[in-house]
Coordinates of C-alpha atoms and ligand atoms in Angstrom, one line a residue:
X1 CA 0.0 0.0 0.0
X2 CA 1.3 3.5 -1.1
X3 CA 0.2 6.2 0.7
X4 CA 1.4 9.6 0.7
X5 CA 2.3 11.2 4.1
X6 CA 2.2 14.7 5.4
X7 CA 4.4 16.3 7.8
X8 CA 3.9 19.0 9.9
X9 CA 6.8 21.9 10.9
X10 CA 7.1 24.4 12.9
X11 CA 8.4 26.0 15.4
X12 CA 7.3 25.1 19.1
X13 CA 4.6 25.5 20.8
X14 CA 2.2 26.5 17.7
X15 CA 0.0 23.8 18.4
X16 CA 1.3 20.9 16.0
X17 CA 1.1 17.6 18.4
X18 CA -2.5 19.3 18.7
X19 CA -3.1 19.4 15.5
X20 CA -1.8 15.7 14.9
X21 CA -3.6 14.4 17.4
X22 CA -6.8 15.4 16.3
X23 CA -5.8 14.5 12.5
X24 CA -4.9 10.9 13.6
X25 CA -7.9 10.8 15.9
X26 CA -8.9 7.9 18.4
X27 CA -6.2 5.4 16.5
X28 CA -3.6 6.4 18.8
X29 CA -5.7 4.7 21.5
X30 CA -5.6 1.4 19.8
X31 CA -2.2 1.0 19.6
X32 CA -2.0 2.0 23.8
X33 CA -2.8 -2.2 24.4
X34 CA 0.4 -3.4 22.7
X35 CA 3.5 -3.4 25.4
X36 CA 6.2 -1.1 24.7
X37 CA 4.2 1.1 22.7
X38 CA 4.8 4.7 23.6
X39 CA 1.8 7.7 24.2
X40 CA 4.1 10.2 22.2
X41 CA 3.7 9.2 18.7
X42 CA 4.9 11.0 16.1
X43 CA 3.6 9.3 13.1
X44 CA 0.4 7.6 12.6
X45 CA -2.0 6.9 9.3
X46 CA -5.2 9.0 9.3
X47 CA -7.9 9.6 7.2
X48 CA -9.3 12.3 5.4
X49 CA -12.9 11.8 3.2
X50 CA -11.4 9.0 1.3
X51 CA -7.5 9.7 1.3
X52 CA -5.7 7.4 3.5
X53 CA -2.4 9.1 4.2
X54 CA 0.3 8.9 6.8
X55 CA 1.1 11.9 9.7
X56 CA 4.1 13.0 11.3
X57 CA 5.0 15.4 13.7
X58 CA 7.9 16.3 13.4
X59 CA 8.1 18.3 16.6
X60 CA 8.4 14.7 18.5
X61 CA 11.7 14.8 16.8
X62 CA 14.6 16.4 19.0
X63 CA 18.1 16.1 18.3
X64 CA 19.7 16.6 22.3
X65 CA 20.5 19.4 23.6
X66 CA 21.2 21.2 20.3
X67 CA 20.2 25.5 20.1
X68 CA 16.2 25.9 19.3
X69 CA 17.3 26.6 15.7
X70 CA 19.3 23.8 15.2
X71 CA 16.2 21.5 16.0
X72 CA 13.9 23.6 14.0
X73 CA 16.4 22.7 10.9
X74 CA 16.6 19.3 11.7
X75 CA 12.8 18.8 11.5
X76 CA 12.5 20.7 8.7
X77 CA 15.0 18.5 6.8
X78 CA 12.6 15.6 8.3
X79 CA 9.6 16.8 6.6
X80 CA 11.2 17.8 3.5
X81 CA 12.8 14.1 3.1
X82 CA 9.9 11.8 4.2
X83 CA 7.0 13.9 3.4
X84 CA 5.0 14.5 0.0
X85 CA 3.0 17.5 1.5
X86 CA 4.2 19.6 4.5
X87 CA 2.0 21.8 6.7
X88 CA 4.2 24.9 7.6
X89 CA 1.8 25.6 11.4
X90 CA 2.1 29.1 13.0
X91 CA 0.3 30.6 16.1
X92 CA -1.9 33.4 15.0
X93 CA -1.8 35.5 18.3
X94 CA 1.8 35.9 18.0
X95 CA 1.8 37.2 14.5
X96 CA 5.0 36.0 12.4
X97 CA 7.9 36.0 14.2
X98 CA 11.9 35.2 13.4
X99 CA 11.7 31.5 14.3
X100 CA 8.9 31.2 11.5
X101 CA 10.7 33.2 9.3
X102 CA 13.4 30.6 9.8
X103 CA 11.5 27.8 9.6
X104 CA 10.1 29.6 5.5
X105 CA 13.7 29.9 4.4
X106 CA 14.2 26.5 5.0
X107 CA 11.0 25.7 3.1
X108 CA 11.9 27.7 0.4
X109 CA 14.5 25.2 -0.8
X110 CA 11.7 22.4 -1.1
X111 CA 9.8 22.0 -4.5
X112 CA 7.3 19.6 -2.3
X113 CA 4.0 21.6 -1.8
X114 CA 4.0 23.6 1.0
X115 CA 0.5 24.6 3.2
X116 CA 0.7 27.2 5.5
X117 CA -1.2 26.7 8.7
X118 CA -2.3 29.2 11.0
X119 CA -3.5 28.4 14.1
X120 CA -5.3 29.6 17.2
X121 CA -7.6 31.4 15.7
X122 CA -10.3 30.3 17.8
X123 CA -13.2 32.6 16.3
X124 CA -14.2 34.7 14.0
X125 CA -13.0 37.8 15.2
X126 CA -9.4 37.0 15.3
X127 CA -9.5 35.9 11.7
X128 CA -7.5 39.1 11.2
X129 CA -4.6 37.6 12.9
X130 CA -3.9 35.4 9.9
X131 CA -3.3 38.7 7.0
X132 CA 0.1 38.8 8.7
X133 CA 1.2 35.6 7.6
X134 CA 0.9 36.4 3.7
X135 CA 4.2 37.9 4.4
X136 CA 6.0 34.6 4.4
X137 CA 5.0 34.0 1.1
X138 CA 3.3 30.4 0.9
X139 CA 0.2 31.6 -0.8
X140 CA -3.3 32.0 1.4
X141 CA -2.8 31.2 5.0
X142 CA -5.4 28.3 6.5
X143 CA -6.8 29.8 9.6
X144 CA -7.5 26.7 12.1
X145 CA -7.9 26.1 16.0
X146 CA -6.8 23.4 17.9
X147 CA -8.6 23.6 20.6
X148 CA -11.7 23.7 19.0
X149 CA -11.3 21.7 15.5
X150 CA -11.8 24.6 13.4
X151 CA -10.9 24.9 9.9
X152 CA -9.1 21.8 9.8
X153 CA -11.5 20.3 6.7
X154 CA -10.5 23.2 4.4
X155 CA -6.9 22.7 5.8
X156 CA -6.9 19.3 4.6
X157 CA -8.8 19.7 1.8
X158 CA -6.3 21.6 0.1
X159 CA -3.6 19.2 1.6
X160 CA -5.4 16.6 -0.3
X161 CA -5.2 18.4 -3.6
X162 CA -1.4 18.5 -3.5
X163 CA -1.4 14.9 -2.7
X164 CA 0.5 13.2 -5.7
X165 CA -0.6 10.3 -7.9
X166 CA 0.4 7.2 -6.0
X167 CA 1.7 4.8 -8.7
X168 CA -0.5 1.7 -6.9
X169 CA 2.6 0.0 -5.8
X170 CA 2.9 -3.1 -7.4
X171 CA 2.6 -6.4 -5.2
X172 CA 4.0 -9.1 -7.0
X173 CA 2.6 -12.9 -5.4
X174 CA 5.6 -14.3 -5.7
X175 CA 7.4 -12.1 -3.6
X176 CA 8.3 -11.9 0.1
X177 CA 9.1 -8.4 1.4
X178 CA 11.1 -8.2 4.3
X179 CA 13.0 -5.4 6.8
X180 CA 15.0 -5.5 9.3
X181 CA 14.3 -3.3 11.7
X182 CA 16.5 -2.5 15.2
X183 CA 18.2 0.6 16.9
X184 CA 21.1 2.5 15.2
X185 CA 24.2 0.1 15.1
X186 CA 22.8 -3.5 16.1
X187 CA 24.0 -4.3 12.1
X188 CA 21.5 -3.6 9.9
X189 CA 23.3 -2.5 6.7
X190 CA 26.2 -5.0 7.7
X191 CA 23.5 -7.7 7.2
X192 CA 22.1 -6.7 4.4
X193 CA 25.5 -6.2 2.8
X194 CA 26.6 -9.8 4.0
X195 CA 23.5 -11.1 2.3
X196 CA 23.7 -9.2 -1.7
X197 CA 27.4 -8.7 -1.1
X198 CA 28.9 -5.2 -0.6
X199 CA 28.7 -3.7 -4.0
X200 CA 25.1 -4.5 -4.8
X201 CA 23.8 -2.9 -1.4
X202 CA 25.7 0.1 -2.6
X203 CA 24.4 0.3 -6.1
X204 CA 20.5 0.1 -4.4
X205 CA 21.7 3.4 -2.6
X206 CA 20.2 5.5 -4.7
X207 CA 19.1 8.8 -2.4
X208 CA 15.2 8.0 -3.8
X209 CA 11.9 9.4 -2.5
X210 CA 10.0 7.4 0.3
X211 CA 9.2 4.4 -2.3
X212 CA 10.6 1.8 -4.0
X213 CA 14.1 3.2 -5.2
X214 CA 16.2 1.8 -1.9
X215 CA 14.7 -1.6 -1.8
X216 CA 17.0 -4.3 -3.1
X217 CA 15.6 -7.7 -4.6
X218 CA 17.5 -10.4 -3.8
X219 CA 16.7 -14.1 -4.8
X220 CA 18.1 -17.0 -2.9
X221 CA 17.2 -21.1 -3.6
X222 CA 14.8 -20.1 -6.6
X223 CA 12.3 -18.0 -4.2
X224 CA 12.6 -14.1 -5.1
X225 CA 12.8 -11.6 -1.7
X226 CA 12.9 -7.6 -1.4
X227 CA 14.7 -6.3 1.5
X228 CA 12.7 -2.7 2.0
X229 CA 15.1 0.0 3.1
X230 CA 15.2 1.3 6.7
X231 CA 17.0 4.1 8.7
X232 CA 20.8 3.1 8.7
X233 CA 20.9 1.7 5.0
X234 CA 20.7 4.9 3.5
X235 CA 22.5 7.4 4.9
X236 CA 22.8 10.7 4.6
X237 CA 24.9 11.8 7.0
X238 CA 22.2 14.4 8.8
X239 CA 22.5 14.8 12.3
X240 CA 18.4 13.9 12.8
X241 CA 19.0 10.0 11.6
X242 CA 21.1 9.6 15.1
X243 CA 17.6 10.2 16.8
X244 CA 15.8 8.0 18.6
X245 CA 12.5 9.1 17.0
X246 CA 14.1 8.9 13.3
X247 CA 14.8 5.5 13.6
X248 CA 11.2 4.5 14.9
X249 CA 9.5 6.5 12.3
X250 CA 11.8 5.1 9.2
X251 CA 10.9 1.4 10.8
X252 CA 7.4 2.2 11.1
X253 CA 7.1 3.1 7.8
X254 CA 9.2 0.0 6.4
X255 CA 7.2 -2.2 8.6
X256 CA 4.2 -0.9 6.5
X257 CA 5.1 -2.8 3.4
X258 CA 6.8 -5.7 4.3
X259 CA 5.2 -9.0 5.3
X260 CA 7.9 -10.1 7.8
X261 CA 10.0 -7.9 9.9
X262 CA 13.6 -9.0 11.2
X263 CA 13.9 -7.5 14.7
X264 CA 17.4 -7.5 14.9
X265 CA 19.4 -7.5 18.3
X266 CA 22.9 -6.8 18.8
X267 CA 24.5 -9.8 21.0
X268 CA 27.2 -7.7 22.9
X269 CA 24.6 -5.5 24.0
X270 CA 21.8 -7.8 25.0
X271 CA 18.1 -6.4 25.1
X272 CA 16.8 -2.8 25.9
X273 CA 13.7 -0.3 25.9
X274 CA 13.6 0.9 22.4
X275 CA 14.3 -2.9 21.0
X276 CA 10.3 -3.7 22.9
X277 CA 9.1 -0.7 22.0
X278 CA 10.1 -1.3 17.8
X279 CA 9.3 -4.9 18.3
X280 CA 5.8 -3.8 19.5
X281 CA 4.7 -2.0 16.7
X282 CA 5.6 -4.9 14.5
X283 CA 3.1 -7.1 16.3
X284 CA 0.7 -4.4 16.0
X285 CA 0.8 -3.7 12.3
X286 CA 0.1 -7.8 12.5
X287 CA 3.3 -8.4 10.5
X288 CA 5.5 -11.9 10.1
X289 CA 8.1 -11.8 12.6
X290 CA 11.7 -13.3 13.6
X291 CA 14.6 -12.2 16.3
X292 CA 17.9 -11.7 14.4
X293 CA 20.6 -11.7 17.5
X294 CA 23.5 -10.4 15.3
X295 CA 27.1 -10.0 16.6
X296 CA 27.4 -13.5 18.1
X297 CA 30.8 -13.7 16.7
X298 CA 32.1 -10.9 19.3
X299 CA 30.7 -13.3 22.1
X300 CA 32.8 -15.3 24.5
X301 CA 30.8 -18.3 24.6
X302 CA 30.4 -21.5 27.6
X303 CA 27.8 -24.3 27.2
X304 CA 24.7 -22.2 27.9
X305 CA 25.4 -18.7 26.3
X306 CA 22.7 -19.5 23.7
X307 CA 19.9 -20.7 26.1
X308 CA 20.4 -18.1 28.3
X309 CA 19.9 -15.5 25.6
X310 CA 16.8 -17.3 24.3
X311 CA 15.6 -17.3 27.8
X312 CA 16.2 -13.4 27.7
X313 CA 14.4 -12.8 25.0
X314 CA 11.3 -15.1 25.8
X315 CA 11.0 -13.4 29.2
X316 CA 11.3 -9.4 27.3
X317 CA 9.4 -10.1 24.1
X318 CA 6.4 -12.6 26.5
X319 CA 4.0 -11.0 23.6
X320 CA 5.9 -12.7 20.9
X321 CA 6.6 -16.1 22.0
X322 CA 5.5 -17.7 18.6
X323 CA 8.5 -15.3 17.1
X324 CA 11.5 -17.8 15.8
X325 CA 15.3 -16.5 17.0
X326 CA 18.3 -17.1 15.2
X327 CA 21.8 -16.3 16.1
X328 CA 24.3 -15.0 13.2
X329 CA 27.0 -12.9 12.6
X330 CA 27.2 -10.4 9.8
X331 CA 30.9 -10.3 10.3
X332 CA 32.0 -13.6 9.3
X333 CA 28.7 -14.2 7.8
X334 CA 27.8 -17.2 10.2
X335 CA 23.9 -18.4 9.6
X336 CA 23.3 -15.4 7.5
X337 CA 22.0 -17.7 4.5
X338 CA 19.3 -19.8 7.2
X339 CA 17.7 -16.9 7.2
X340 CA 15.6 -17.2 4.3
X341 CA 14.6 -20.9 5.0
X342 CA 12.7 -19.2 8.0
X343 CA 11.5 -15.9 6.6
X344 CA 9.6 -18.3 3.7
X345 CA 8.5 -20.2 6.5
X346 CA 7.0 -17.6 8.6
X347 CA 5.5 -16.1 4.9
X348 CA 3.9 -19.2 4.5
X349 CA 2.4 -19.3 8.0
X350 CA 1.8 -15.7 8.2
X351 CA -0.3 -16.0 4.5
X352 CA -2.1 -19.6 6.0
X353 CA -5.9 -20.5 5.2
X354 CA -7.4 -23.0 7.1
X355 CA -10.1 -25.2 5.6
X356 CA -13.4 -24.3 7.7
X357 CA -14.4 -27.8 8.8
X358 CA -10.8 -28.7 10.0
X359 CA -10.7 -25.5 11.8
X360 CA -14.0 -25.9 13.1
X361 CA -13.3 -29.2 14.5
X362 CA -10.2 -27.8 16.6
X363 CA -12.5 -25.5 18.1
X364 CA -14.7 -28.4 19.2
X365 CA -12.6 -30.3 20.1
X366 CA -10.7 -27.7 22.2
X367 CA -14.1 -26.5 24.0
X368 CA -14.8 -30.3 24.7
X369 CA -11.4 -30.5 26.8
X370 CA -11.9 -26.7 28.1
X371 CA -15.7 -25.2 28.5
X372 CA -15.5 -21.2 28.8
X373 CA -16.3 -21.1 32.6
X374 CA -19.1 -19.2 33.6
X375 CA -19.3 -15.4 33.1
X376 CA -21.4 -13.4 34.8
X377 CA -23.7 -15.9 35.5
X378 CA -23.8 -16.7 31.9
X379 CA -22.2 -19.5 30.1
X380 CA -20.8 -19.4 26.3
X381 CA -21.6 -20.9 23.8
X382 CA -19.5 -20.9 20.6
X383 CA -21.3 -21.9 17.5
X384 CA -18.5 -21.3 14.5
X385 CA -15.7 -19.9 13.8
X386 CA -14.6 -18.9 10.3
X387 CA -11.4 -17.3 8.5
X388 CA -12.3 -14.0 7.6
X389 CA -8.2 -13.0 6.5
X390 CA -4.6 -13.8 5.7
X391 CA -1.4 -11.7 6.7
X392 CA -2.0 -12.0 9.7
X393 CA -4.8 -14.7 9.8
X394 CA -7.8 -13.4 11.8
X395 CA -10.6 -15.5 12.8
X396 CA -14.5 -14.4 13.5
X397 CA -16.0 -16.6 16.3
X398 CA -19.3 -16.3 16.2
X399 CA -20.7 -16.2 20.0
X400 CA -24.2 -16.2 22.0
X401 CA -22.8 -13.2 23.9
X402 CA -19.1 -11.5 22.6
X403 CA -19.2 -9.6 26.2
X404 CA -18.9 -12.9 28.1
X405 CA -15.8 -14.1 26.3
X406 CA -12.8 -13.6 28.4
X407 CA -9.5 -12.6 27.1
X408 CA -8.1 -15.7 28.9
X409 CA -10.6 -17.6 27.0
X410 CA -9.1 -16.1 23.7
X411 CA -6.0 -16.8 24.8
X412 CA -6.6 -20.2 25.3
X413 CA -8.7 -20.9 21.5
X414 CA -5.3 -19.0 19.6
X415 CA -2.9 -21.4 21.7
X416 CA -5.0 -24.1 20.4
X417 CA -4.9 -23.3 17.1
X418 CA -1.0 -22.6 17.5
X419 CA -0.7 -26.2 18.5
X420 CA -3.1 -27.5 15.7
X421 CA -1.5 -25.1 12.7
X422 CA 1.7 -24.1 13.7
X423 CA 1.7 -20.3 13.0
X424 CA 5.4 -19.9 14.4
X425 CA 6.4 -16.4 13.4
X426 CA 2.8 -15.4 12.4
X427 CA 0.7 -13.5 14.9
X428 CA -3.2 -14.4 15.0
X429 CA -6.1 -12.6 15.6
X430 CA -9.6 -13.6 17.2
X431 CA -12.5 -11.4 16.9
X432 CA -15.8 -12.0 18.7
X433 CA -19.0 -11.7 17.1
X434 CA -22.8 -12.4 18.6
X435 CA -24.3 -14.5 16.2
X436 CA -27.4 -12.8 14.4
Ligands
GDP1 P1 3.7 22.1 19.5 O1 4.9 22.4 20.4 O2 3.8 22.9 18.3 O3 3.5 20.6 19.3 O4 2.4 22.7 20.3 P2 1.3 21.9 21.2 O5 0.4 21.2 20.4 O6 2.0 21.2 22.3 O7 0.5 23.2 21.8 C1 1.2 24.2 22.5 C2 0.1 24.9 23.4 O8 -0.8 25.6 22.6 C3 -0.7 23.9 24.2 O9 -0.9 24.5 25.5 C4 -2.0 23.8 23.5 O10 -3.1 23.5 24.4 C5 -2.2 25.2 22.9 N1 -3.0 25.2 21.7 C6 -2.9 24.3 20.6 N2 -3.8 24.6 19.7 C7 -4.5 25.7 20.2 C8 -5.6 26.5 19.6 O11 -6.1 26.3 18.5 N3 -6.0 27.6 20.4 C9 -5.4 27.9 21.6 N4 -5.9 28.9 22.2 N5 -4.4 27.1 22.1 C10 -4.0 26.1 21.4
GDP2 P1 23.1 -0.4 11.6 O1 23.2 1.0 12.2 O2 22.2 -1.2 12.4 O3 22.9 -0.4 10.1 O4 24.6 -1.0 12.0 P2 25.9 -1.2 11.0 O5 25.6 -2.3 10.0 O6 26.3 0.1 10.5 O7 26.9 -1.8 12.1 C1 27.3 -1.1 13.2 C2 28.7 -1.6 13.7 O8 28.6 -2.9 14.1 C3 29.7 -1.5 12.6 O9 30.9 -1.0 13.1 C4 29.9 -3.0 12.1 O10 31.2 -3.2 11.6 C5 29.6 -3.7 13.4 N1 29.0 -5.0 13.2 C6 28.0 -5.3 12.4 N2 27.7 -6.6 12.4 C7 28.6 -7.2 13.1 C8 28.9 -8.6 13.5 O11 28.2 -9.6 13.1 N3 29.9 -8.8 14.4 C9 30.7 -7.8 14.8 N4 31.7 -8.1 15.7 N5 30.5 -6.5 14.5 C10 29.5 -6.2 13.7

């Protein structure tokens, strides 16, 4: 899916996390469930009539300690590299000021289309405010309020009409599209250079837009791959791709279009915060996934190293326990090739249909060893349970009463069907339904 994504700059405190917030709406909620996944988003999709795009803030971004200018910059260079529209937001009571003037010259040097925001102007009376702003020289000002959700459809509207034409991104069947995703300097690029070889990953480094020009096909054993690019394999030396932030965002937006991520953890340094909080959004975007445990060359090993790791990881990641781990080194190149025997395995799995009256009898059968206990004084009663999707596979189980179903309960029905099917590296969903 190719969607085009809008940024919004500025400098602080105009109101753009506001603004983003409202734009992306309740589906930052959703995501709150998954462990490891952070309240301060800075990128989300969102909707608009009937364009689906992608958001980022680019005020979440902040490069350390660095001069209010010098983050300003960065951001701008953020939006101006990732996004296809930018929203250029200003506060309207404060009138134009040097920091936004900054923020325009830096816009200037873009050819994407720029829409200029102006913002708390929360009624009609201080519409005035925004004749000040024609000064910067983006065209008619957009005057909007936070607060209150004012103007925001003409704002995106006209957002919408700069949108470019997505060239539908073709999906070819036969191929499996894979990342590797992890924080700055577990190995990414080294891996993908031990598995094309050094020159071809350097050929594929074309500085490109946000689509297809940096992904590199690859084709091992007669089954053709595309590694999709993240942060790290294309770099161009700005100070913003050190960022936390930068990193999540590019692997967000790889994990998007591939069907199995690579979570990739460096051995020497064993497992932290960010690696949960990265591996969590993978499970929520319902994608294949593996553990990579790179570096295991630079390990001083005894009988147990690997077991203890693996025990590590279960114990972290206790949300993906159906997610295989392998051990390799992209330095001597160590079990880099077994990696593709398991990504087509967990494509496989992760793109799985199950014939309805097999799957119904595991359901059965699994009820027969386990009734649903008692719910609030209520029993339930399963009646079917069909596979409404692939990638991941989601099942609907049609229920006398969906409020009665337990999570434990749901728990226990997707281990069952783990045990029956396999699945390993695929998530699964169950959905409840009453029956009508
Ligand atoms: P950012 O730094 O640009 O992301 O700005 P924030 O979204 O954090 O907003 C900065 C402050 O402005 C907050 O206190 C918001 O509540 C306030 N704010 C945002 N939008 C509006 C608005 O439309 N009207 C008014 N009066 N205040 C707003
Ligand atoms: P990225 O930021 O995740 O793309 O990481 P890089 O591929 O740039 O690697 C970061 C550093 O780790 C470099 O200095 C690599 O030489 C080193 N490195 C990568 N893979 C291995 C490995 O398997 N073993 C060892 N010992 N070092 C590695």
């Amino acid at each position: 899916m190719n969607k085009p994504t809008v940024a919004i700059v500025g400098r602080p405190n105009v109101g753009k996390s506001t603004i983003f917030n409202r734009i992306v709406g309740e589906r930052i909620s959703i995501v709150e469930d998954v462990p490891g996944v952070t309240r301060d988003r800075i990128y989300s999709s969102a909707e608009w009539l009937n364009h689906d795009f992608n958001m980022i803030d680019t005020g979440g971004i902040d490069i350390g300690d660095e001069p209010i200018l010098e983050q300003i910059k960065a951001q701008a260079e953020v939006a101006i590299d990732e996004a296809d529209v930018i929203i250029f937001m200003t506060n309207g009571r404060e009138g134009v000021t040097d920091a936004d003037e900054y923020v325009a010259k830096m816009l200037y040097k873009t050819k994407k289309p720029v829409v200029l925001a102006v913002n708390k102007i929360d009624n009609f009376e201080q519409r005035d405010f925004m004749y000040d702003f024609y000064s910067l020289g983006f065209g008619d000002p957009f005057p909007i309020s936070g607060s209150h959700g004012l103007g925001l459809g003409d704002l995106l509207d006209e957002v919408a009409n700069h949108f470019p034409h997505m060239e539908e991104e073709i999906i070819e069947d036969d191929v499996i599209r894979f990342c590797l995703i992890g924080r700055p300097n577990v190995g990414k690029s080294s891996l993908v250079n031990a598995i094309v070889g050094e020159e071809r990953a350097i050929v594929s480094d074309v500085a490109g837009t946000t689509t297809d020009a940096t992904d590199t096909p690859y084709e091992y054993e007669g089954q053709k791959y595309k590694i999709i690019d993240t942060a790290g394999m294309r770099k161009k030396g700005k100070v913003y791709e050190k960022t936390e932030k930068y990193s999540v965002l590019r692997a967000l937006r790889a994990i998007e279009r591939s069907d199995v991520v690579l979570i990739v953890l460096n051995a020497e340094e064993g497992i932290r915060e960010q690696d949960k909080r990265i591996a969590g959004y993978a499970e929520e975007a319902g994608k294949g996934l593996m553990f990579v445990v790179n570096k295991w060359d630079a390990i001083e090993k005894e009988t147990n190293t690997m077991d203890n790791f693996t025990k590590e990881i279960r114990k972290h990641f206790m949300f993906l326990d159906y997610a295989p781990i392998l051990y390799v080194s992209a330095k001597t190149g160590r079990r880099v090739t077994d990696l593709f025997e398991m990504i087509r395995l967990i494509s496989d799995n992760h793109a799985l249909r199950i014939q309805s009256s097999v799957l119904n009898e595991v359901i059965e059968d699994s009820i027969a060893r386990n009734p649903a206990p008692q719910e609030k004084g209520k029993r339930l009663r399963i009646y079917y349970t069909t596979q409404v999707a692939t990638k991941p596979p989601t099942f609907v189980v049609f229920v006398n009463d969906p409020n009665i179903m337990h999570f434990s309960y749901v728990r226990f029905l997707k281990n069952r069907l783990r045990e029956s099917f396999g699945f390993e590296g695929t998530p699964i969903r169950i959905i409840t339904r009453e029956r009508s």
